[in-house]
mmCIF file of C-alpha atoms in Angstrom:
data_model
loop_
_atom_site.group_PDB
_atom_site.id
_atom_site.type_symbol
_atom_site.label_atom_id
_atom_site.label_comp_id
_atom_site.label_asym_id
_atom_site.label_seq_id
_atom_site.Cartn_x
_atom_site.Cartn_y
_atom_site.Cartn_z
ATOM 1 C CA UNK A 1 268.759 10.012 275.632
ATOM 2 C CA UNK A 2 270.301 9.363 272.370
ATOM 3 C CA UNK A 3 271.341 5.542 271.762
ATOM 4 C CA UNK A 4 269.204 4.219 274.842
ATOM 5 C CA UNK A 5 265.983 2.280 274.194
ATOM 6 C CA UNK A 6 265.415 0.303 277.805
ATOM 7 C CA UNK A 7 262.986 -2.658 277.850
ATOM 8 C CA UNK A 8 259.566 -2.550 279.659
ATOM 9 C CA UNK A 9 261.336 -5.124 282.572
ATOM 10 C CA UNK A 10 264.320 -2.624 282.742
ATOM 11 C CA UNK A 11 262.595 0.320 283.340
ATOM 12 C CA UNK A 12 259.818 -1.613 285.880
ATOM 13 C CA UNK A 13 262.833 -3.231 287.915
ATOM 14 C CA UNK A 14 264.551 -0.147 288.194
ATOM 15 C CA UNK A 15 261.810 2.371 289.262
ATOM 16 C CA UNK A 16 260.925 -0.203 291.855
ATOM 17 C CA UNK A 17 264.473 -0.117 293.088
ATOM 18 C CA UNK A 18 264.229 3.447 293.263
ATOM 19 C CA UNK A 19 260.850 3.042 295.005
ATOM 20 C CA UNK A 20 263.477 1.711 297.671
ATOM 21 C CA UNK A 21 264.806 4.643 298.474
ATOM 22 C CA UNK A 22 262.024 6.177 299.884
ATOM 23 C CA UNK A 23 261.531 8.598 296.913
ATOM 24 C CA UNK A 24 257.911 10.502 296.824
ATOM 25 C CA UNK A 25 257.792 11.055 292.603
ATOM 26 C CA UNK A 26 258.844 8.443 290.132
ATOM 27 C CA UNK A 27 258.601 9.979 286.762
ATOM 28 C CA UNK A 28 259.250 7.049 284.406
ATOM 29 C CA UNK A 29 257.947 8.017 280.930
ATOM 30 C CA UNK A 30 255.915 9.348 278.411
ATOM 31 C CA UNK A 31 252.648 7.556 277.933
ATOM 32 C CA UNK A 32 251.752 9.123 274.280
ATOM 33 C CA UNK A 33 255.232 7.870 272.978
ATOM 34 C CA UNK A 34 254.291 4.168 272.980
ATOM 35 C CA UNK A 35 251.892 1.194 274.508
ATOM 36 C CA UNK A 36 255.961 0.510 276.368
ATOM 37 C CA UNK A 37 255.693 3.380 279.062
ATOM 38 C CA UNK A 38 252.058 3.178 279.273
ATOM 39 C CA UNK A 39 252.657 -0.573 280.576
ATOM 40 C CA UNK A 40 256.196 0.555 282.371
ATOM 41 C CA UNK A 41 253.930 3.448 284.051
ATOM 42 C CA UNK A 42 250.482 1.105 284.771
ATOM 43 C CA UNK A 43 252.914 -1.486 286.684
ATOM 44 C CA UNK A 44 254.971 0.715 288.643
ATOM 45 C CA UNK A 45 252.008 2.155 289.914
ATOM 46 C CA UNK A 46 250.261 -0.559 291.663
ATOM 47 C CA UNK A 47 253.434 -1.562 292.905
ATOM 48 C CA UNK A 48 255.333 1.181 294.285
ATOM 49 C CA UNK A 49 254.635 3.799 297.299
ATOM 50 C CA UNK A 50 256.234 6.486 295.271
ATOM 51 C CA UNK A 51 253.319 8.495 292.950
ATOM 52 C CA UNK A 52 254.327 7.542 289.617
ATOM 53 C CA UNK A 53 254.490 10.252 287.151
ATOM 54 C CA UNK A 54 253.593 10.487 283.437
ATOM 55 C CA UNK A 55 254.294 13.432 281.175
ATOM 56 C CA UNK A 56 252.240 14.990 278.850
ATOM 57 C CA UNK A 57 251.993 17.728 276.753
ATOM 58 C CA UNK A 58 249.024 20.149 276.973
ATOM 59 C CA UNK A 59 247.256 18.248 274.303
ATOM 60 C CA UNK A 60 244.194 16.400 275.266
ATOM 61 C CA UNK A 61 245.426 12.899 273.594
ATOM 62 C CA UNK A 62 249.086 13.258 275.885
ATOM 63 C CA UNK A 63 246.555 13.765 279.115
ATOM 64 C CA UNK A 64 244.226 10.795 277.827
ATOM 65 C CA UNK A 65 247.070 7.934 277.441
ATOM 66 C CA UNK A 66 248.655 9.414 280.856
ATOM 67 C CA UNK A 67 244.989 8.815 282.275
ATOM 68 C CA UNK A 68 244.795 5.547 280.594
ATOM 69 C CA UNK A 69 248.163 4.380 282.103
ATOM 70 C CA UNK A 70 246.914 4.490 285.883
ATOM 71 C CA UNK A 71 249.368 7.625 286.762
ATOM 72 C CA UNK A 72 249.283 9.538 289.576
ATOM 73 C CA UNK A 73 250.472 12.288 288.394
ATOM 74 C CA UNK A 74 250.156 13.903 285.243
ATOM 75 C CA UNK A 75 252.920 16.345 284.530
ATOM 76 C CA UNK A 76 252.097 18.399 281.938
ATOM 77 C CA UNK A 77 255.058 20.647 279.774
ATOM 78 C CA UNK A 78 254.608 23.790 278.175
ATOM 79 C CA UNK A 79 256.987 26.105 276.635
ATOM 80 C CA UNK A 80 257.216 29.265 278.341
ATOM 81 C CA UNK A 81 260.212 31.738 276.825
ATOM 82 C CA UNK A 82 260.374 33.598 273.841
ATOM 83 C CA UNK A 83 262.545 31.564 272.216
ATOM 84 C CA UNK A 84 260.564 28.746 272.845
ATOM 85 C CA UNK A 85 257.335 29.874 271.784
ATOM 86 C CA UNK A 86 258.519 31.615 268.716
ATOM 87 C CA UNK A 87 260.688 28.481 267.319
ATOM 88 C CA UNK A 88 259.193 25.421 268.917
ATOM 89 C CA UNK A 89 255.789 25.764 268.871
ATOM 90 C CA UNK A 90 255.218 29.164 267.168
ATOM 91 C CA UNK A 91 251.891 30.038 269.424
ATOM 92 C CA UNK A 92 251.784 33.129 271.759
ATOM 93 C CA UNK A 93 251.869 32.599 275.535
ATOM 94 C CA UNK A 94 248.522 33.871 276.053
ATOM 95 C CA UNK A 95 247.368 30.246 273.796
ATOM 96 C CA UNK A 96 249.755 27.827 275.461
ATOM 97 C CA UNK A 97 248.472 28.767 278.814
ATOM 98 C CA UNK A 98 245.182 28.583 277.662
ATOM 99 C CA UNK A 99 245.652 24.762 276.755
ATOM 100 C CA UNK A 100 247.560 24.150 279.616
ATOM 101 C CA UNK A 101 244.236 25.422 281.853
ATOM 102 C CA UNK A 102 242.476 23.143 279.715
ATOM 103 C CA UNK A 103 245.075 20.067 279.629
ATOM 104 C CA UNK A 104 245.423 20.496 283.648
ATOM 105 C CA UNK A 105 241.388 20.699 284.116
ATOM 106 C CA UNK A 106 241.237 17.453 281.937
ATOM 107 C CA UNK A 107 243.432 15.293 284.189
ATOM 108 C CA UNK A 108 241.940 16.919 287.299
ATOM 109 C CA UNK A 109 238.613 15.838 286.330
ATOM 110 C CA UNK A 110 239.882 12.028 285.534
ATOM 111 C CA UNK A 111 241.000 11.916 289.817
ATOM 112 C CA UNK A 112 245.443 12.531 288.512
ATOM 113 C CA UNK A 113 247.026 15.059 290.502
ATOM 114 C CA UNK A 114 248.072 17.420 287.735
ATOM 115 C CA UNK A 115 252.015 19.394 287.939
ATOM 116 C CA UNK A 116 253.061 21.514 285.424
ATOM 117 C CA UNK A 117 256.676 22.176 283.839
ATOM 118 C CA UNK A 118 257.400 25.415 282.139
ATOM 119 C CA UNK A 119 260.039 24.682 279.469
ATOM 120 C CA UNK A 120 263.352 27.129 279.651
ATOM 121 C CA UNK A 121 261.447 28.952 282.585
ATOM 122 C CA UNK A 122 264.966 30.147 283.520
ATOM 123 C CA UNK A 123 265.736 32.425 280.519
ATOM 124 C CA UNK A 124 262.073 33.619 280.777
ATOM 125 C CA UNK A 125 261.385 37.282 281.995
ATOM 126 C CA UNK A 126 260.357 36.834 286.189
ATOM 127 C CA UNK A 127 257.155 38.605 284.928
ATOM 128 C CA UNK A 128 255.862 36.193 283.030
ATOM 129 C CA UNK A 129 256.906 33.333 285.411
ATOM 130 C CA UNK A 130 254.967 35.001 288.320
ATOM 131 C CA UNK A 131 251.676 35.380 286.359
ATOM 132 C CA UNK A 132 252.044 31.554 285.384
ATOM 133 C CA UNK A 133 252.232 30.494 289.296
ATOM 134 C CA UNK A 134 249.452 32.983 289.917
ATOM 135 C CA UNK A 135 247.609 31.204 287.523
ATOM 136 C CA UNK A 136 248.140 28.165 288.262
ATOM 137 C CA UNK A 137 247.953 28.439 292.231
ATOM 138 C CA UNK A 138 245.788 25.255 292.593
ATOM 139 C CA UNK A 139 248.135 23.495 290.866
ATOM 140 C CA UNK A 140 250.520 21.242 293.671
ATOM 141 C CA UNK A 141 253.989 21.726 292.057
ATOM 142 C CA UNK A 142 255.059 23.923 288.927
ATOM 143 C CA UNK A 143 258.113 23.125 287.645
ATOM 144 C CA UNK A 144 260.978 25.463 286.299
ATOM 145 C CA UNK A 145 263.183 24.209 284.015
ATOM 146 C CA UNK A 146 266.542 25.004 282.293
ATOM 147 C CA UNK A 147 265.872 23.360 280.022
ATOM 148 C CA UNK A 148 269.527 23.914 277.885
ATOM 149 C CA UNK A 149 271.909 24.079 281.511
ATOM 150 C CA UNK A 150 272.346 27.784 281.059
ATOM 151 C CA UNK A 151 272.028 28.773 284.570
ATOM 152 C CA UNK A 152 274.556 28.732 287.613
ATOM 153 C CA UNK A 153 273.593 28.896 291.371
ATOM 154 C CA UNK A 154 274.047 32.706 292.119
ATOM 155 C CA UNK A 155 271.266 33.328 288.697
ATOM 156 C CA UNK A 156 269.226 30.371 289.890
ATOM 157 C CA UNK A 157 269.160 32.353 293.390
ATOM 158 C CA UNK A 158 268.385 35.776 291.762
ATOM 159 C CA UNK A 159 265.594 34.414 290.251
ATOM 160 C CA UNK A 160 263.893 32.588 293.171
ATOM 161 C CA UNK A 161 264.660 35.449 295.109
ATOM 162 C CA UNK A 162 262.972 37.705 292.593
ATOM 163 C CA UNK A 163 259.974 35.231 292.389
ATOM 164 C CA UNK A 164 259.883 34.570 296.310
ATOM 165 C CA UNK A 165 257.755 38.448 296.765
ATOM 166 C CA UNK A 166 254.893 37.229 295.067
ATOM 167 C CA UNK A 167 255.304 33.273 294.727
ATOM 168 C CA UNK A 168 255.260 30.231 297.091
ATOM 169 C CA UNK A 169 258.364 28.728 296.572
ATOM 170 C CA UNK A 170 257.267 25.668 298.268
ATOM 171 C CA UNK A 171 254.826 25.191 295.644
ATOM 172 C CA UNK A 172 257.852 25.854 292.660
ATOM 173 C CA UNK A 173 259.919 23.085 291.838
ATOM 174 C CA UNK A 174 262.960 22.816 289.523
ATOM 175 C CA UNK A 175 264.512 20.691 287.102
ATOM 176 C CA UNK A 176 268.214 21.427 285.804
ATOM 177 C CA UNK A 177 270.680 20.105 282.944
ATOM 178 C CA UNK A 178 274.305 19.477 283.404
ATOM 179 C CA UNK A 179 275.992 21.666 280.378
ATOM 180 C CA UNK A 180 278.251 23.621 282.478
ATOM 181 C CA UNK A 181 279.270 20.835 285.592
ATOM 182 C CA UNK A 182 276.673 22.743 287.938
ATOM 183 C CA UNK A 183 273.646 21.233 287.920
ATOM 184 C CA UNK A 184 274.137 19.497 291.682
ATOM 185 C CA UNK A 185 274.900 22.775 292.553
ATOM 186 C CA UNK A 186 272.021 25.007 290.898
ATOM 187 C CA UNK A 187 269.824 21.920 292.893
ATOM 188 C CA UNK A 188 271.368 22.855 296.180
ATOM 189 C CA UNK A 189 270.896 26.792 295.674
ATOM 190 C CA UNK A 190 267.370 25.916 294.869
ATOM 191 C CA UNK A 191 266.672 23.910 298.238
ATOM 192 C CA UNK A 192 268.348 26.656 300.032
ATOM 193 C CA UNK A 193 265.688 29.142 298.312
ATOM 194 C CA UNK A 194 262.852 27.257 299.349
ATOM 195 C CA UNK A 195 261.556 25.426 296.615
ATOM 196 C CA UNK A 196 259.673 22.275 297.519
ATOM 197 C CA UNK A 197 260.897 19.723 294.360
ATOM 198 C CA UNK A 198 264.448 18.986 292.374
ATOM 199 C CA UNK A 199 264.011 16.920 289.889
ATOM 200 C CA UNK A 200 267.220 14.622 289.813
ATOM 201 C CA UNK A 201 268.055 11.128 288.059
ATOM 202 C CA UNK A 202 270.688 8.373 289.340
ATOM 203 C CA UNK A 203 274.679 9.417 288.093
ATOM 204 C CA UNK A 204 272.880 12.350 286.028
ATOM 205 C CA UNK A 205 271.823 10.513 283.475
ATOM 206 C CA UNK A 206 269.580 12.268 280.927
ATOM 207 C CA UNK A 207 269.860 14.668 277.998
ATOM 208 C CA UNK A 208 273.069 15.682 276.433
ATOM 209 C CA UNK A 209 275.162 16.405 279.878
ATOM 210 C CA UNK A 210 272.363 14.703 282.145
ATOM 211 C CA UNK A 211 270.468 16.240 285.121
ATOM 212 C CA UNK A 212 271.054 17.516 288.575
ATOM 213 C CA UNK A 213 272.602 13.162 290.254
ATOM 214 C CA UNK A 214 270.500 11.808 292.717
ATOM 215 C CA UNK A 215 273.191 10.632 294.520
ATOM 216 C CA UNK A 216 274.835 13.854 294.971
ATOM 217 C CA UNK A 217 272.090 15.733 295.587
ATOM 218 C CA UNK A 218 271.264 13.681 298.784
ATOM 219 C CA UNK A 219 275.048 13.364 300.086
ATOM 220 C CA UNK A 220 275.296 17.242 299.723
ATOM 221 C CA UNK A 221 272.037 17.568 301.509
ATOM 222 C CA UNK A 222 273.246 15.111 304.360
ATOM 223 C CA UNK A 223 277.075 17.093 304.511
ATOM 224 C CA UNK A 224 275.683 20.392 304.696
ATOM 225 C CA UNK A 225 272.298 20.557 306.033
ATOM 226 C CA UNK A 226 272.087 17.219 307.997
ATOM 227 C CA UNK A 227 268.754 16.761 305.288
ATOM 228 C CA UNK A 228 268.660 13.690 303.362
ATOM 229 C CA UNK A 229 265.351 14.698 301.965
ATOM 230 C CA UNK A 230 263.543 11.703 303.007
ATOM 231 C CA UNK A 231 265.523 9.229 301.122
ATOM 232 C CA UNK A 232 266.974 6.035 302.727
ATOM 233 C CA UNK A 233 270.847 7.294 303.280
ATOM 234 C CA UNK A 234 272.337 3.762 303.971
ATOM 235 C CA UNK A 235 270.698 2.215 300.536
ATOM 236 C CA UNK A 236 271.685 5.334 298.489
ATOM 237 C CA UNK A 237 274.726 3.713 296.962
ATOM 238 C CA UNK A 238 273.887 0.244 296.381
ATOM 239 C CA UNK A 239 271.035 1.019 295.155
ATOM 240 C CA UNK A 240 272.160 3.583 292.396
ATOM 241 C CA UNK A 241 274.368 1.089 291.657
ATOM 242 C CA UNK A 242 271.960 -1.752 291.392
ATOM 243 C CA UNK A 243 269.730 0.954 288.900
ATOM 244 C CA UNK A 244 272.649 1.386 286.614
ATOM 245 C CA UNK A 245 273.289 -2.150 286.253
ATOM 246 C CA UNK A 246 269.666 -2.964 285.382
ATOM 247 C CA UNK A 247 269.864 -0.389 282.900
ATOM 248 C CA UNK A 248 273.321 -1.712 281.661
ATOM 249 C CA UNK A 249 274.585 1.525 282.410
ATOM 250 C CA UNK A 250 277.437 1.276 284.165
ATOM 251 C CA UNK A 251 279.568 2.963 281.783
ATOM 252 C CA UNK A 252 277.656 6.227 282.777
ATOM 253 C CA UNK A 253 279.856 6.185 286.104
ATOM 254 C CA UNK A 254 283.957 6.238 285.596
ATOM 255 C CA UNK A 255 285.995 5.026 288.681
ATOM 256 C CA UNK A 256 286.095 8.987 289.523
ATOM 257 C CA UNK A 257 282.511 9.633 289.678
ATOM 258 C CA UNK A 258 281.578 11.622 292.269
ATOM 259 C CA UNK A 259 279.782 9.397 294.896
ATOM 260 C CA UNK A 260 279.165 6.011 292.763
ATOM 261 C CA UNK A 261 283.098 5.945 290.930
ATOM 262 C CA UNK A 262 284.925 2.732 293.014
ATOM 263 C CA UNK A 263 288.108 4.868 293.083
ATOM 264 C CA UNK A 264 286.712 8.016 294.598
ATOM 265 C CA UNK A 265 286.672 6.408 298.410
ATOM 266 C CA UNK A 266 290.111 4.643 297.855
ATOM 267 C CA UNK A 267 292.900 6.488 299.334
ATOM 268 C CA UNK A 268 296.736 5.644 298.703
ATOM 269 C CA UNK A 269 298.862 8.601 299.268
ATOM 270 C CA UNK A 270 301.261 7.656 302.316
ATOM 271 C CA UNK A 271 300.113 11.011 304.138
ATOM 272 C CA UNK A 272 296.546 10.397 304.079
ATOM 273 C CA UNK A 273 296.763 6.335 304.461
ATOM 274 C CA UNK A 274 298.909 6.994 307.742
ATOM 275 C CA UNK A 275 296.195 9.584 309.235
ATOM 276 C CA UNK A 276 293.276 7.774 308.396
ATOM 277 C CA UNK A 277 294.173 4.361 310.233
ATOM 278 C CA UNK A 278 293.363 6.532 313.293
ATOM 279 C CA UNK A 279 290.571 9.041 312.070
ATOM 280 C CA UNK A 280 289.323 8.457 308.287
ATOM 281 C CA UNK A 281 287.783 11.849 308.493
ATOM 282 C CA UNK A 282 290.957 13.733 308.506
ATOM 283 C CA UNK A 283 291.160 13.185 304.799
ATOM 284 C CA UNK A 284 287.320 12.621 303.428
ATOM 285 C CA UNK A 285 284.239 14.436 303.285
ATOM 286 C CA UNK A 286 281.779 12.085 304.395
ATOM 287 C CA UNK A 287 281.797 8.384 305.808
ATOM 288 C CA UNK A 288 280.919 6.466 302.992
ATOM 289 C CA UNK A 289 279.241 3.582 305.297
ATOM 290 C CA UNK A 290 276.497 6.699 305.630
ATOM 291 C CA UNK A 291 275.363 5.843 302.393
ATOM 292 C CA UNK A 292 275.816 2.070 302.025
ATOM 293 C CA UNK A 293 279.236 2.439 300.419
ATOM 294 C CA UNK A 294 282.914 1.618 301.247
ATOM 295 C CA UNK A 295 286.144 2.972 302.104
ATOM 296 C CA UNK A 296 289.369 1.197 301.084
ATOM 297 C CA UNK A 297 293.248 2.223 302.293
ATOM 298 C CA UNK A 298 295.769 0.860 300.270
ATOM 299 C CA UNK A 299 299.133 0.287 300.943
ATOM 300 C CA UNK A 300 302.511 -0.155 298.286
ATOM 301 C CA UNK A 301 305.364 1.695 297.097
ATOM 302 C CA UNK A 302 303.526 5.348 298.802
ATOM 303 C CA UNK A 303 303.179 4.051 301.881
ATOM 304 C CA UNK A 304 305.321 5.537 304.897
ATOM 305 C CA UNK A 305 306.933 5.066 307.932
ATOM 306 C CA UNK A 306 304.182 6.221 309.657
ATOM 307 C CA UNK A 307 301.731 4.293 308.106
ATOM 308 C CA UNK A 308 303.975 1.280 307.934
ATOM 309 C CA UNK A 309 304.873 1.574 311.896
ATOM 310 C CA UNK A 310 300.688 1.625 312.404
ATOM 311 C CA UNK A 311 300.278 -1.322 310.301
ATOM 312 C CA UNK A 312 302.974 -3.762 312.542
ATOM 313 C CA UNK A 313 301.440 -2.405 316.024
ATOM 314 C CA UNK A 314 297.838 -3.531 314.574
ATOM 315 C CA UNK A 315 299.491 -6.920 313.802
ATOM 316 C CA UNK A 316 300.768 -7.005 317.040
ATOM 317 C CA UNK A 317 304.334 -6.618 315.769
ATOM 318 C CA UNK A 318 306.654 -4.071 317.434
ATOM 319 C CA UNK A 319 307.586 -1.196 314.705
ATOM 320 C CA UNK A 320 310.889 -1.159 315.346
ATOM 321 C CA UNK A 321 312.912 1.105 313.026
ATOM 322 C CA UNK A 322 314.168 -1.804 311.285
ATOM 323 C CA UNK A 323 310.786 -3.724 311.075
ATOM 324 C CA UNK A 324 309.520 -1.036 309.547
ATOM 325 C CA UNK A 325 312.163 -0.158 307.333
ATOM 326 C CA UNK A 326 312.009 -4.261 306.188
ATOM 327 C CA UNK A 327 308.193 -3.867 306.267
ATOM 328 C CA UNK A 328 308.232 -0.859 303.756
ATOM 329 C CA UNK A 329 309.942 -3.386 300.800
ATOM 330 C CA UNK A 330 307.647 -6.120 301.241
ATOM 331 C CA UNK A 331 304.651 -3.240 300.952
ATOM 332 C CA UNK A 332 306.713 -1.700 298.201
ATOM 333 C CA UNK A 333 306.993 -5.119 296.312
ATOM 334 C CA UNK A 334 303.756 -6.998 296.713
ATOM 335 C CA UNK A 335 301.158 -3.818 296.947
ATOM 336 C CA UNK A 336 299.163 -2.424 296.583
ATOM 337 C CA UNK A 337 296.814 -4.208 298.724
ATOM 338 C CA UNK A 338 293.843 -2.778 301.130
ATOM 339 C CA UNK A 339 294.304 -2.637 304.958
ATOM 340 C CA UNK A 340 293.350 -6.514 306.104
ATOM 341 C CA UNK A 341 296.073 -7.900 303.232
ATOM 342 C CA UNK A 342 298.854 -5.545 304.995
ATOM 343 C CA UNK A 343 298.313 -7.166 307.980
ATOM 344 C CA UNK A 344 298.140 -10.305 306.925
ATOM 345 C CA UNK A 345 301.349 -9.795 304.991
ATOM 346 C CA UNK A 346 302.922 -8.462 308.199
ATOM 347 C CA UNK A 347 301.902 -11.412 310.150
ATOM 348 C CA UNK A 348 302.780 -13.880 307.491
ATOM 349 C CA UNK A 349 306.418 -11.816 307.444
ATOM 350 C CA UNK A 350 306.764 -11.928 311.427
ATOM 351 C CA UNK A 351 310.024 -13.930 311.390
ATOM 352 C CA UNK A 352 311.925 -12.113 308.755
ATOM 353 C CA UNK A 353 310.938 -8.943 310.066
#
């Protein structure tokens, strides 16, 4: 990403945090690029249960440092539209598949589990996609990537439905781009499909608009098909959290951030602050305790009767109309302040009430 160059110890700390989570893949640099991820990628992987992944291009010097840097996996990226292999690399398909048979044997033979990532796979022709995972069938995971965030999920669907006649999708996974706000969802319309990888990154961080968000790929996973995809649900937050702050990233995740923003499980509004002091699920999608995070209920000027007569029975207070109607100014003047301070403004008010 433009502007970010993490340290060795930043990168290290966080992918064993991540390791945390339960996560099966790590994928924490590129070894060619620098002696700094082949030491980032040689400690996480004698100290993490995750397989660590390196990635390489289908050139035998990428597969060599990958090799030298103790990965388990050696991911290896080829273009694979048109566009691509006219004006990025400006070789014919038949030749990049050729090297990537060659760059694949190579880390075979060294004992890495080779994967392979076909660049822009998603504005390729279904054609050509199906004769690279024919090709490839002894290859564990092949990758398909859109790569510029073109797609949404009803094209991301048509295409693995397209693929599913002749391909494995368990054996396909995919690897998305934010550009147009749907790259959670193209993640979830992949899963649905079949496909046996997503390949996500905490609060979407990556290129330009960042990548399908961990976070939000494993809430929407829990929510609507009870599968957290092997992931520890009740670190999920914290631990994000924790990964952004090692990274000094913070910034990446405003207060309205879906999952990870600290204003997006804070609820004010005297309708839905009066309903959820008896059941918070009347007014919010998920319990964030699920996932190691918080909800807070806070209570001021938009607070109501309702709310206000709940708040004086909990302090053991009568809610008489007048107590409440007394109660309401004190809220109104000193708030906003989260459930426990209302009471203990209530109880500390008990005479004057």
């Amino acid at each position: 990403m433009p502007g970010r160059n993490y340290s060795v110890e930043q990168k290290v700390a966080a992918g064993k945090k991540l390791d945390e989570l339960g996560l099966a893949l790590i994928q924490p640099g590129f070894p060619i690029t620098g002696e700094k991820d082949r030491k980032v990628i040689r400690e996480l992987a004698t100290t993490t249960n995750a397989q660590i992944v390196a990635l390489a291009r289908a050139i035998r010097a990428d597969i060599e440092a990958a090799i030298e840097a103790d990965a388990d996996v050696v991911e290896v990226i080829i273009p694979i539209s048109d566009l691509q292999l006219e004006y990025s690399i400006g070789k014919p398909r038949n030749v990049i598949l050729e090297l990537a048979r060659e760059a694949i044997d190579l880390a075979t033979d060294h004992g890495a589990v080779p994967h392979l990532t076909l660049i822009d796979a998603f504005r390729t022709k279904p054609g050509h996609l199906k004769e690279v995972a024919t090709r490839f069938d002894d290859v564990a995971c092949v990758t398909l990537a859109d790569t510029v965030g073109a797609r949404t999920p009803s094209s991301v669907s048509d295409l693995l439905v397209t693929l599913s006649d002749d391909v494995n999708l368990s054996q396909l996974g995919v690897h998305f781009h934010d550009d147009m706000g749907v790259a959670t969802a193209n993640a979830l319309a992949a899963y649905e499909a079949g496909v046996g990888k997503v390949d996500v990154s905490v609060a979407s961080l990556g290129e330009r608009a960042g990548n399908s968000a961990l976070e939000e790929v494993v809430v929407s996973g829990v929510v609507e098909h009870d599968e957290p995809f092997g992931i520890a649900e009740d670190k999920l937050i914290p631990t994000c959290r924790s990964v952004l702050d090692i990274l000094d990233e913070t910034e990446a995740t405003g207060p309205r951030k879906a999952i990870l923003g600290s204003e997006v499980t804070e609820h004010e509004s005297g309708i839905h602050t009066a309903a959820m002091l008896h059941e918070p699920s009347v007014f919010e999608p998920f319990d964030p305790h699920i996932f190691g995070g918080s909800r807070e209920l806070l209570f001021g000027k938009g607070t109501g009767t309702a709310g206000a007569s709940t708040l004086l029975s909990r302090a053991g207070i009568e809610p008489t109309e007048q107590r409440v109607e007394k109660f309401l100014e004190l809220l109104a003047d000193e708030g906003p302040m989260n459930e426990d301070d209302a009471l203990a403004l209530a109880q500390s008010a008990r005479e004057n009430l």
